[in-house]
Structure formats: C-alpha cells, structure tokens
C-alpha cells in the first residue's frame, strides 16, 4: 500500500504544539533541538508557551516545519511520496531527501520573514462557489495594477482568494451575490500566493540560489505543477514560483491517487489537510498525527 505523507501549512498552529513530543520522544527532542539551534529567535518558547508571536508569519512557518519534523522523527514513518500545502512543501522536501534539515529550517525562516514584510493585501476563503465562476469574477475585478486571484485550491467546494485588500473585500460582496455560501476574510499578514509577493519572491530566489537541492529519494508532488517532480532544478524553481502561484491542492491529491496512494498520513498540528483529503477522494485512508498519543496509536495499529 503506497503511503502519501502530507505536510500542513499556515493556519494549523496552536500554543503548545509538539511540546508533548519534545518531552516524550528522544528522537523528536533531538530533531527539535537541532531546529531550535538553527534560528535566531526562541522558537521553543514560541511553540511551547502562550506566545502571541506564534501567529506571526515569520514564526508560524518555522513552528510548523519543526512540528512536522518532530512527528516524523518520533514515529520513524516513511512515505512513498510527499505533498505539502504551501509552507508544507519545505518539510516535504526534507523528508524526500532534497534538503537537509539545516538548510530546510534556514529556508523556512527566510521565507516566513520575507512573506511577513508584505503589505496592502488580503485573503478570503470562499465556500460553495464553482471554481470557473470564481475565476471569472476575479478576472472581472482585476486590472493591470490591482488584482485578486485564486490562491489556494483546497477542495472542490473551497478556494482561497488573495490580492489587493480592497479588491478582496469587493470580491466577497459580489461572490455572495453570485451564490457563494460563505466568504470569510482570513487573518493573515499579506496576500500570499499573489502578485503582491513578487518582491518577496525575488529576494527568496536570491537566497536559495546557492543552496544545493538533491534528487529526491521519493517523488515530490509540488503545488505549482500539481504532479510528481524528481528533478532538483525543477523542484527549486517551483518552490520559488509557488510564492506567487496558487496552491493546487485538489489536483495534487488527485495526482497522488493516480500514482497509487492508498493511505495519507498528515504529520503536524490539527487535521486541516486530512479534512480536505476526505472532500477530494474518500477512497484514500487518511489519518493525522499531531501528538505523541496519536503517534503511538498509529504505530500500534
């Protein structure tokens, strides 16, 4: 049975994340300590204590990376293919052998810092609107200088739009008029996966240019192409491009199923991707491993 490992992105974080793994697993603690030593802020306290910084992008992203890496270390589970949602693509690359863990956390920390600096944008989750209708509305509202666009294609009935804040607000009003069940503004620091990330993408590209990407030992299903990738240069280029391109999660899951995935294990906080998986394809047996208790249950099955 082929196993897909899923890595969540922003929005799944919570205070105390991975603390039980740190206290209960020597393997998990070793990996977390290594990650904590490779950032220039107190990530341990941000994750383990009640710290408002956890919801700030520059800290959220390293925290999620650390949690996923801790779960993998504590369980020792391996995947036949990997898929990360946005930020989750970076721990996926470490698990696939494309990056070592030191370069992985360095890239995550830089990515989070750059994305946190963007201004003037917003995002909103749209429930119950056909993607074709959503794209048509985005095109109608967008101009050469101001745009709103699909950012996260999460499930057949769930898409996140991103772009200039005023256009996202206008989109929310018109989407409801056109039949969307719900449009919910997201509490984020910027318009991720949109044209407003262009400056961040250029700086990110310069940062990763000298970092070696190795050939993966297992396929990486990337957000940009929505298909398995195995060429290091392609993987690096698409990791960069992802900052301004949509996360095609629905198509990524469909690609994994086409490649034979029968089991999906989400490693990291909460059950965001597990829930989306069930909306996309219920034929895949999907579980989430967040805590040490869940890890033990999974290993004892």
PDB file of N, CA and C in Angstrom, residues 72-166:
ATOM      1  N   UNK A  72       7.767  13.123  12.407  1.00  0.00           N
ATOM      2  CA  UNK A  72       8.471  12.119  11.605  1.00  0.00           C
ATOM      3  C   UNK A  72       9.576  11.447  12.405  1.00  0.00           C
ATOM      4  N   UNK A  73      10.311  12.240  13.177  1.00  0.00           N
ATOM      5  CA  UNK A  73      11.400  11.675  13.976  1.00  0.00           C
ATOM      6  C   UNK A  73      10.863  10.753  15.068  1.00  0.00           C
ATOM      7  N   UNK A  74       9.771  11.152  15.703  1.00  0.00           N
ATOM      8  CA  UNK A  74       9.215  10.369  16.801  1.00  0.00           C
ATOM      9  C   UNK A  74       8.606   9.057  16.330  1.00  0.00           C
ATOM     10  N   UNK A  75       8.081   9.035  15.119  1.00  0.00           N
ATOM     11  CA  UNK A  75       7.410   7.830  14.615  1.00  0.00           C
ATOM     12  C   UNK A  75       8.298   6.980  13.723  1.00  0.00           C
ATOM     13  N   UNK A  76       9.248   7.623  13.039  1.00  0.00           N
ATOM     14  CA  UNK A  76      10.080   6.890  12.091  1.00  0.00           C
ATOM     15  C   UNK A  76       9.353   6.474  10.831  1.00  0.00           C
ATOM     16  N   UNK A  77       8.167   7.001  10.597  1.00  0.00           N
ATOM     17  CA  UNK A  77       7.419   6.589   9.413  1.00  0.00           C
ATOM     18  C   UNK A  77       8.039   7.183   8.151  1.00  0.00           C
ATOM     19  N   UNK A  78       7.869   6.481   7.058  1.00  0.00           N
ATOM     20  CA  UNK A  78       8.384   6.894   5.762  1.00  0.00           C
ATOM     21  C   UNK A  78       7.244   6.933   4.749  1.00  0.00           C
ATOM     22  N   UNK A  79       7.373   7.801   3.782  1.00  0.00           N
ATOM     23  CA  UNK A  79       6.360   7.886   2.740  1.00  0.00           C
ATOM     24  C   UNK A  79       6.880   7.363   1.413  1.00  0.00           C
ATOM     25  N   UNK A  80       5.958   7.026   0.523  1.00  0.00           N
ATOM     26  CA  UNK A  80       6.300   6.664  -0.844  1.00  0.00           C
ATOM     27  C   UNK A  80       6.250   7.876  -1.759  1.00  0.00           C
ATOM     28  N   UNK A  81       5.585   8.919  -1.282  1.00  0.00           N
ATOM     29  CA  UNK A  81       5.526  10.208  -1.972  1.00  0.00           C
ATOM     30  C   UNK A  81       5.135  11.256  -0.943  1.00  0.00           C
ATOM     31  N   UNK A  82       5.424  12.529  -1.236  1.00  0.00           N
ATOM     32  CA  UNK A  82       5.137  13.594  -0.274  1.00  0.00           C
ATOM     33  C   UNK A  82       4.400  14.738  -0.951  1.00  0.00           C
ATOM     34  N   UNK A  83       3.604  15.436  -0.141  1.00  0.00           N
ATOM     35  CA  UNK A  83       2.849  16.591  -0.602  1.00  0.00           C
ATOM     36  C   UNK A  83       2.704  17.567   0.553  1.00  0.00           C
ATOM     37  N   UNK A  84       3.156  18.793   0.354  1.00  0.00           N
ATOM     38  CA  UNK A  84       2.984  19.831   1.359  1.00  0.00           C
ATOM     39  C   UNK A  84       2.082  20.931   0.851  1.00  0.00           C
ATOM     40  N   UNK A  85       1.336  21.530   1.757  1.00  0.00           N
ATOM     41  CA  UNK A  85       0.451  22.644   1.394  1.00  0.00           C
ATOM     42  C   UNK A  85       1.180  23.951   1.680  1.00  0.00           C
ATOM     43  N   UNK A  86       1.571  24.659   0.610  1.00  0.00           N
ATOM     44  CA  UNK A  86       2.273  25.942   0.736  1.00  0.00           C
ATOM     45  C   UNK A  86       3.565  25.754   1.532  1.00  0.00           C
ATOM     46  N   UNK A  87       3.660  26.345   2.726  1.00  0.00           N
ATOM     47  CA  UNK A  87       4.835  26.164   3.583  1.00  0.00           C
ATOM     48  C   UNK A  87       5.188  24.687   3.760  1.00  0.00           C
ATOM     49  N   UNK A  88       4.170  23.829   3.791  1.00  0.00           N
ATOM     50  CA  UNK A  88       4.394  22.405   3.994  1.00  0.00           C
ATOM     51  C   UNK A  88       5.262  21.743   2.944  1.00  0.00           C
ATOM     52  N   UNK A  89       5.459  22.424   1.810  1.00  0.00           N
ATOM     53  CA  UNK A  89       6.315  21.853   0.775  1.00  0.00           C
ATOM     54  C   UNK A  89       7.765  21.761   1.245  1.00  0.00           C
ATOM     55  N   UNK A  90       8.175  22.606   2.183  1.00  0.00           N
ATOM     56  CA  UNK A  90       9.569  22.569   2.648  1.00  0.00           C
ATOM     57  C   UNK A  90       9.869  21.375   3.551  1.00  0.00           C
ATOM     58  N   UNK A  91       9.079  21.075   4.588  1.00  0.00           N
ATOM     59  CA  UNK A  91       9.344  19.821   5.296  1.00  0.00           C
ATOM     60  C   UNK A  91       9.190  18.600   4.392  1.00  0.00           C
ATOM     61  N   UNK A  92       8.314  18.702   3.392  1.00  0.00           N
ATOM     62  CA  UNK A  92       8.194  17.601   2.429  1.00  0.00           C
ATOM     63  C   UNK A  92       9.506  17.375   1.691  1.00  0.00           C
ATOM     64  N   UNK A  93      10.181  18.468   1.325  1.00  0.00           N
ATOM     65  CA  UNK A  93      11.458  18.348   0.618  1.00  0.00           C
ATOM     66  C   UNK A  93      12.536  17.737   1.506  1.00  0.00           C
ATOM     67  N   UNK A  94      12.487  18.022   2.798  1.00  0.00           N
ATOM     68  CA  UNK A  94      13.451  17.402   3.715  1.00  0.00           C
ATOM     69  C   UNK A  94      13.185  15.901   3.817  1.00  0.00           C
ATOM     70  N   UNK A  95      11.927  15.526   3.970  1.00  0.00           N
ATOM     71  CA  UNK A  95      11.592  14.105   4.080  1.00  0.00           C
ATOM     72  C   UNK A  95      11.968  13.348   2.804  1.00  0.00           C
ATOM     73  N   UNK A  96      11.870  14.020   1.662  1.00  0.00           N
ATOM     74  CA  UNK A  96      12.193  13.386   0.381  1.00  0.00           C
ATOM     75  C   UNK A  96      13.687  13.378   0.089  1.00  0.00           C
ATOM     76  N   UNK A  97      14.500  13.984   0.964  1.00  0.00           N
ATOM     77  CA  UNK A  97      15.947  13.991   0.771  1.00  0.00           C
ATOM     78  C   UNK A  97      16.462  15.078  -0.144  1.00  0.00           C
ATOM     79  N   UNK A  98      15.597  16.025  -0.533  1.00  0.00           N
ATOM     80  CA  UNK A  98      16.025  17.121  -1.402  1.00  0.00           C
ATOM     81  C   UNK A  98      16.879  18.119  -0.626  1.00  0.00           C
ATOM     82  N   UNK A  99      16.503  18.363   0.619  1.00  0.00           N
ATOM     83  CA  UNK A  99      17.219  19.290   1.505  1.00  0.00           C
ATOM     84  C   UNK A  99      17.585  18.591   2.801  1.00  0.00           C
ATOM     85  N   UNK A 100      18.696  19.009   3.416  1.00  0.00           N
ATOM     86  CA  UNK A 100      18.960  18.555   4.776  1.00  0.00           C
ATOM     87  C   UNK A 100      18.173  19.443   5.735  1.00  0.00           C
ATOM     88  N   UNK A 101      18.076  19.029   6.965  1.00  0.00           N
ATOM     89  CA  UNK A 101      17.199  19.733   7.899  1.00  0.00           C
ATOM     90  C   UNK A 101      17.718  21.133   8.231  1.00  0.00           C
ATOM     91  N   UNK A 102      19.048  21.321   8.211  1.00  0.00           N
ATOM     92  CA  UNK A 102      19.607  22.646   8.490  1.00  0.00           C
ATOM     93  C   UNK A 102      19.248  23.641   7.388  1.00  0.00           C
ATOM     94  N   UNK A 103      19.413  23.229   6.141  1.00  0.00           N
ATOM     95  CA  UNK A 103      19.025  24.112   5.034  1.00  0.00           C
ATOM     96  C   UNK A 103      17.518  24.308   5.008  1.00  0.00           C
ATOM     97  N   UNK A 104      16.785  23.250   5.359  1.00  0.00           N
ATOM     98  CA  UNK A 104      15.333  23.352   5.380  1.00  0.00           C
ATOM     99  C   UNK A 104      14.836  24.436   6.312  1.00  0.00           C
ATOM    100  N   UNK A 105      15.342  24.467   7.550  1.00  0.00           N
ATOM    101  CA  UNK A 105      14.867  25.473   8.509  1.00  0.00           C
ATOM    102  C   UNK A 105      15.385  26.854   8.136  1.00  0.00           C
ATOM    103  N   UNK A 106      16.575  26.944   7.557  1.00  0.00           N
ATOM    104  CA  UNK A 106      17.079  28.245   7.101  1.00  0.00           C
ATOM    105  C   UNK A 106      16.175  28.831   6.023  1.00  0.00           C
ATOM    106  N   UNK A 107      15.771  27.988   5.085  1.00  0.00           N
ATOM    107  CA  UNK A 107      14.903  28.452   4.003  1.00  0.00           C
ATOM    108  C   UNK A 107      13.529  28.836   4.551  1.00  0.00           C
ATOM    109  N   UNK A 108      12.995  28.013   5.455  1.00  0.00           N
ATOM    110  CA  UNK A 108      11.686  28.308   6.047  1.00  0.00           C
ATOM    111  C   UNK A 108      11.712  29.643   6.775  1.00  0.00           C
ATOM    112  N   UNK A 109      12.754  29.859   7.584  1.00  0.00           N
ATOM    113  CA  UNK A 109      12.841  31.107   8.349  1.00  0.00           C
ATOM    114  C   UNK A 109      12.932  32.316   7.420  1.00  0.00           C
ATOM    115  N   UNK A 110      13.698  32.199   6.336  1.00  0.00           N
ATOM    116  CA  UNK A 110      13.807  33.304   5.379  1.00  0.00           C
ATOM    117  C   UNK A 110      12.480  33.535   4.675  1.00  0.00           C
ATOM    118  N   UNK A 111      11.836  32.455   4.266  1.00  0.00           N
ATOM    119  CA  UNK A 111      10.548  32.563   3.580  1.00  0.00           C
ATOM    120  C   UNK A 111       9.523  33.268   4.466  1.00  0.00           C
ATOM    121  N   UNK A 112       9.443  32.837   5.729  1.00  0.00           N
ATOM    122  CA  UNK A 112       8.491  33.440   6.641  1.00  0.00           C
ATOM    123  C   UNK A 112       8.757  34.912   6.872  1.00  0.00           C
ATOM    124  N   UNK A 113      10.038  35.256   7.023  1.00  0.00           N
ATOM    125  CA  UNK A 113      10.404  36.661   7.246  1.00  0.00           C
ATOM    126  C   UNK A 113      10.039  37.516   6.047  1.00  0.00           C
ATOM    127  N   UNK A 114      10.327  37.027   4.840  1.00  0.00           N
ATOM    128  CA  UNK A 114      10.024  37.795   3.630  1.00  0.00           C
ATOM    129  C   UNK A 114       8.521  37.957   3.437  1.00  0.00           C
ATOM    130  N   UNK A 115       7.773  36.909   3.667  1.00  0.00           N
ATOM    131  CA  UNK A 115       6.327  36.976   3.467  1.00  0.00           C
ATOM    132  C   UNK A 115       5.652  37.873   4.497  1.00  0.00           C
ATOM    133  N   UNK A 116       6.242  37.966   5.676  1.00  0.00           N
ATOM    134  CA  UNK A 116       5.653  38.799   6.727  1.00  0.00           C
ATOM    135  C   UNK A 116       5.815  40.287   6.438  1.00  0.00           C
ATOM    136  N   UNK A 117       6.739  40.625   5.535  1.00  0.00           N
ATOM    137  CA  UNK A 117       7.019  42.034   5.244  1.00  0.00           C
ATOM    138  C   UNK A 117       6.073  42.635   4.211  1.00  0.00           C
ATOM    139  N   UNK A 118       5.279  41.805   3.555  1.00  0.00           N
ATOM    140  CA  UNK A 118       4.386  42.314   2.508  1.00  0.00           C
ATOM    141  C   UNK A 118       3.252  43.124   3.129  1.00  0.00           C
ATOM    142  N   UNK A 119       2.755  44.108   2.395  1.00  0.00           N
ATOM    143  CA  UNK A 119       1.698  44.977   2.886  1.00  0.00           C
ATOM    144  C   UNK A 119       0.642  45.207   1.810  1.00  0.00           C
ATOM    145  N   UNK A 120      -0.533  45.629   2.244  1.00  0.00           N
ATOM    146  CA  UNK A 120      -1.566  46.060   1.315  1.00  0.00           C
ATOM    147  C   UNK A 120      -2.400  44.968   0.718  1.00  0.00           C
ATOM    148  N   UNK A 121      -2.297  43.767   1.256  1.00  0.00           N
ATOM    149  CA  UNK A 121      -3.042  42.661   0.679  1.00  0.00           C
ATOM    150  C   UNK A 121      -3.953  41.985   1.670  1.00  0.00           C
ATOM    151  N   UNK A 122      -4.823  41.139   1.147  1.00  0.00           N
ATOM    152  CA  UNK A 122      -5.729  40.378   1.982  1.00  0.00           C
ATOM    153  C   UNK A 122      -6.053  39.045   1.346  1.00  0.00           C
ATOM    154  N   UNK A 123      -6.704  38.173   2.119  1.00  0.00           N
ATOM    155  CA  UNK A 123      -7.111  36.860   1.626  1.00  0.00           C
ATOM    156  C   UNK A 123      -8.496  36.538   2.191  1.00  0.00           C
ATOM    157  N   UNK A 124      -9.236  35.706   1.482  1.00  0.00           N
ATOM    158  CA  UNK A 124     -10.551  35.288   1.946  1.00  0.00           C
ATOM    159  C   UNK A 124     -10.831  33.871   1.473  1.00  0.00           C
ATOM    160  N   UNK A 125     -11.450  33.083   2.346  1.00  0.00           N
ATOM    161  CA  UNK A 125     -11.853  31.724   1.998  1.00  0.00           C
ATOM    162  C   UNK A 125     -13.267  31.751   1.437  1.00  0.00           C
ATOM    163  N   UNK A 126     -13.452  31.054   0.329  1.00  0.00           N
ATOM    164  CA  UNK A 126     -14.740  31.039  -0.360  1.00  0.00           C
ATOM    165  C   UNK A 126     -15.283  29.612  -0.337  1.00  0.00           C
ATOM    166  N   UNK A 127     -16.489  29.455   0.209  1.00  0.00           N
ATOM    167  CA  UNK A 127     -17.112  28.136   0.306  1.00  0.00           C
ATOM    168  C   UNK A 127     -18.322  28.081  -0.619  1.00  0.00           C
ATOM    169  N   UNK A 128     -18.397  27.013  -1.393  1.00  0.00           N
ATOM    170  CA  UNK A 128     -19.592  26.764  -2.182  1.00  0.00           C
ATOM    171  C   UNK A 128     -19.720  27.603  -3.426  1.00  0.00           C
ATOM    172  N   UNK A 129     -18.618  27.854  -4.123  1.00  0.00           N
ATOM    173  CA  UNK A 129     -18.675  28.581  -5.383  1.00  0.00           C
ATOM    174  C   UNK A 129     -17.862  27.818  -6.417  1.00  0.00           C
ATOM    175  N   UNK A 130     -18.428  27.602  -7.573  1.00  0.00           N
ATOM    176  CA  UNK A 130     -17.720  26.887  -8.628  1.00  0.00           C
ATOM    177  C   UNK A 130     -16.439  27.636  -8.998  1.00  0.00           C
ATOM    178  N   UNK A 131     -15.364  26.870  -9.215  1.00  0.00           N
ATOM    179  CA  UNK A 131     -14.073  27.489  -9.496  1.00  0.00           C
ATOM    180  C   UNK A 131     -14.123  28.344 -10.764  1.00  0.00           C
ATOM    181  N   UNK A 132     -14.818  27.887 -11.769  1.00  0.00           N
ATOM    182  CA  UNK A 132     -14.908  28.664 -13.019  1.00  0.00           C
ATOM    183  C   UNK A 132     -15.577  30.011 -12.767  1.00  0.00           C
ATOM    184  N   UNK A 133     -16.627  30.015 -11.945  1.00  0.00           N
ATOM    185  CA  UNK A 133     -17.313  31.270 -11.621  1.00  0.00           C
ATOM    186  C   UNK A 133     -16.413  32.169 -10.788  1.00  0.00           C
ATOM    187  N   UNK A 134     -15.675  31.567  -9.876  1.00  0.00           N
ATOM    188  CA  UNK A 134     -14.764  32.331  -9.027  1.00  0.00           C
ATOM    189  C   UNK A 134     -13.676  33.008  -9.864  1.00  0.00           C
ATOM    190  N   UNK A 135     -13.094  32.242 -10.789  1.00  0.00           N
ATOM    191  CA  UNK A 135     -12.052  32.809 -11.654  1.00  0.00           C
ATOM    192  C   UNK A 135     -12.614  33.928 -12.530  1.00  0.00           C
ATOM    193  N   UNK A 136     -13.816  33.745 -13.019  1.00  0.00           N
ATOM    194  CA  UNK A 136     -14.445  34.767 -13.862  1.00  0.00           C
ATOM    195  C   UNK A 136     -14.625  36.064 -13.082  1.00  0.00           C
ATOM    196  N   UNK A 137     -15.066  35.966 -11.831  1.00  0.00           N
ATOM    197  CA  UNK A 137     -15.244  37.153 -11.008  1.00  0.00           C
ATOM    198  C   UNK A 137     -13.907  37.826 -10.721  1.00  0.00           C
ATOM    199  N   UNK A 138     -12.880  37.022 -10.446  1.00  0.00           N
ATOM    200  CA  UNK A 138     -11.538  37.587 -10.227  1.00  0.00           C
ATOM    201  C   UNK A 138     -11.080  38.386 -11.448  1.00  0.00           C
ATOM    202  N   UNK A 139     -11.297  37.827 -12.621  1.00  0.00           N
ATOM    203  CA  UNK A 139     -10.889  38.500 -13.862  1.00  0.00           C
ATOM    204  C   UNK A 139     -11.665  39.803 -14.064  1.00  0.00           C
ATOM    205  N   UNK A 140     -12.942  39.789 -13.734  1.00  0.00           N
ATOM    206  CA  UNK A 140     -13.765  40.989 -13.895  1.00  0.00           C
ATOM    207  C   UNK A 140     -13.291  42.129 -12.999  1.00  0.00           C
ATOM    208  N   UNK A 141     -12.874  41.795 -11.795  1.00  0.00           N
ATOM    209  CA  UNK A 141     -12.497  42.818 -10.824  1.00  0.00           C
ATOM    210  C   UNK A 141     -11.061  43.305 -10.994  1.00  0.00           C
ATOM    211  N   UNK A 142     -10.208  42.478 -11.559  1.00  0.00           N
ATOM    212  CA  UNK A 142      -8.782  42.793 -11.624  1.00  0.00           C
ATOM    213  C   UNK A 142      -8.466  43.766 -12.761  1.00  0.00           C
ATOM    214  N   UNK A 143      -7.452  44.596 -12.495  1.00  0.00           N
ATOM    215  CA  UNK A 143      -6.918  45.499 -13.514  1.00  0.00           C
ATOM    216  C   UNK A 143      -5.429  45.215 -13.646  1.00  0.00           C
ATOM    217  N   UNK A 144      -4.767  45.999 -14.466  1.00  0.00           N
ATOM    218  CA  UNK A 144      -3.330  45.790 -14.643  1.00  0.00           C
ATOM    219  C   UNK A 144      -2.569  46.031 -13.346  1.00  0.00           C
ATOM    220  N   UNK A 145      -3.036  46.974 -12.526  1.00  0.00           N
ATOM    221  CA  UNK A 145      -2.316  47.366 -11.313  1.00  0.00           C
ATOM    222  C   UNK A 145      -2.854  46.723 -10.043  1.00  0.00           C
ATOM    223  N   UNK A 146      -4.112  46.336 -10.046  1.00  0.00           N
ATOM    224  CA  UNK A 146      -4.739  45.779  -8.842  1.00  0.00           C
ATOM    225  C   UNK A 146      -5.425  44.476  -9.210  1.00  0.00           C
ATOM    226  N   UNK A 147      -5.113  43.435  -8.432  1.00  0.00           N
ATOM    227  CA  UNK A 147      -5.631  42.125  -8.803  1.00  0.00           C
ATOM    228  C   UNK A 147      -6.092  41.331  -7.592  1.00  0.00           C
ATOM    229  N   UNK A 148      -7.041  40.450  -7.861  1.00  0.00           N
ATOM    230  CA  UNK A 148      -7.432  39.411  -6.911  1.00  0.00           C
ATOM    231  C   UNK A 148      -7.423  38.105  -7.684  1.00  0.00           C
ATOM    232  N   UNK A 149      -6.962  37.019  -7.068  1.00  0.00           N
ATOM    233  CA  UNK A 149      -6.777  35.766  -7.809  1.00  0.00           C
ATOM    234  C   UNK A 149      -6.941  34.565  -6.894  1.00  0.00           C
ATOM    235  N   UNK A 150      -7.253  33.394  -7.463  1.00  0.00           N
ATOM    236  CA  UNK A 150      -7.287  32.182  -6.649  1.00  0.00           C
ATOM    237  C   UNK A 150      -5.888  31.912  -6.083  1.00  0.00           C
ATOM    238  N   UNK A 151      -5.821  31.591  -4.794  1.00  0.00           N
ATOM    239  CA  UNK A 151      -4.527  31.361  -4.140  1.00  0.00           C
ATOM    240  C   UNK A 151      -4.374  29.923  -3.648  1.00  0.00           C
ATOM    241  N   UNK A 152      -5.417  29.378  -3.057  1.00  0.00           N
ATOM    242  CA  UNK A 152      -5.397  28.005  -2.560  1.00  0.00           C
ATOM    243  C   UNK A 152      -6.619  27.275  -3.093  1.00  0.00           C
ATOM    244  N   UNK A 153      -6.391  26.306  -3.969  1.00  0.00           N
ATOM    245  CA  UNK A 153      -7.488  25.489  -4.496  1.00  0.00           C
ATOM    246  C   UNK A 153      -7.571  24.247  -3.623  1.00  0.00           C
ATOM    247  N   UNK A 154      -8.261  24.399  -2.475  1.00  0.00           N
ATOM    248  CA  UNK A 154      -8.158  23.426  -1.398  1.00  0.00           C
ATOM    249  C   UNK A 154      -9.025  22.193  -1.565  1.00  0.00           C
ATOM    250  N   UNK A 155     -10.221  22.370  -2.126  1.00  0.00           N
ATOM    251  CA  UNK A 155     -11.170  21.276  -2.291  1.00  0.00           C
ATOM    252  C   UNK A 155     -12.192  21.721  -3.333  1.00  0.00           C
ATOM    253  N   UNK A 156     -12.986  20.786  -3.858  1.00  0.00           N
ATOM    254  CA  UNK A 156     -13.945  21.187  -4.886  1.00  0.00           C
ATOM    255  C   UNK A 156     -14.870  22.327  -4.479  1.00  0.00           C
ATOM    256  N   UNK A 157     -15.163  22.441  -3.180  1.00  0.00           N
ATOM    257  CA  UNK A 157     -16.075  23.500  -2.735  1.00  0.00           C
ATOM    258  C   UNK A 157     -15.376  24.562  -1.885  1.00  0.00           C
ATOM    259  N   UNK A 158     -14.041  24.580  -1.909  1.00  0.00           N
ATOM    260  CA  UNK A 158     -13.324  25.530  -1.047  1.00  0.00           C
ATOM    261  C   UNK A 158     -12.096  26.091  -1.760  1.00  0.00           C
ATOM    262  N   UNK A 159     -12.101  27.399  -1.967  1.00  0.00           N
ATOM    263  CA  UNK A 159     -10.989  28.092  -2.606  1.00  0.00           C
ATOM    264  C   UNK A 159     -10.678  29.350  -1.803  1.00  0.00           C
ATOM    265  N   UNK A 160      -9.413  29.682  -1.699  1.00  0.00           N
ATOM    266  CA  UNK A 160      -8.995  30.930  -1.053  1.00  0.00           C
ATOM    267  C   UNK A 160      -8.542  31.896  -2.136  1.00  0.00           C
ATOM    268  N   UNK A 161      -9.021  33.140  -2.063  1.00  0.00           N
ATOM    269  CA  UNK A 161      -8.572  34.174  -2.994  1.00  0.00           C
ATOM    270  C   UNK A 161      -7.628  35.116  -2.277  1.00  0.00           C
ATOM    271  N   UNK A 162      -6.764  35.778  -3.051  1.00  0.00           N
ATOM    272  CA  UNK A 162      -5.726  36.628  -2.495  1.00  0.00           C
ATOM    273  C   UNK A 162      -5.469  37.796  -3.431  1.00  0.00           C
ATOM    274  N   UNK A 163      -5.085  38.944  -2.862  1.00  0.00           N
ATOM    275  CA  UNK A 163      -4.763  40.093  -3.699  1.00  0.00           C
ATOM    276  C   UNK A 163      -4.880  41.399  -2.942  1.00  0.00           C
ATOM    277  N   UNK A 164      -5.033  42.485  -3.678  1.00  0.00           N
ATOM    278  CA  UNK A 164      -5.172  43.795  -3.059  1.00  0.00           C
ATOM    279  C   UNK A 164      -6.374  43.797  -2.112  1.00  0.00           C
ATOM    280  N   UNK A 165      -6.179  44.364  -0.923  1.00  0.00           N
ATOM    281  CA  UNK A 165      -7.184  44.256   0.134  1.00  0.00           C
ATOM    282  C   UNK A 165      -8.560  44.766  -0.291  1.00  0.00           C
ATOM    283  N   UNK A 166      -8.602  45.914  -0.966  1.00  0.00           N
ATOM    284  CA  UNK A 166      -9.897  46.476  -1.358  1.00  0.00           C
ATOM    285  C   UNK A 166     -10.610  45.591  -2.367  1.00  0.00           C
TER     286      UNK A 166
END
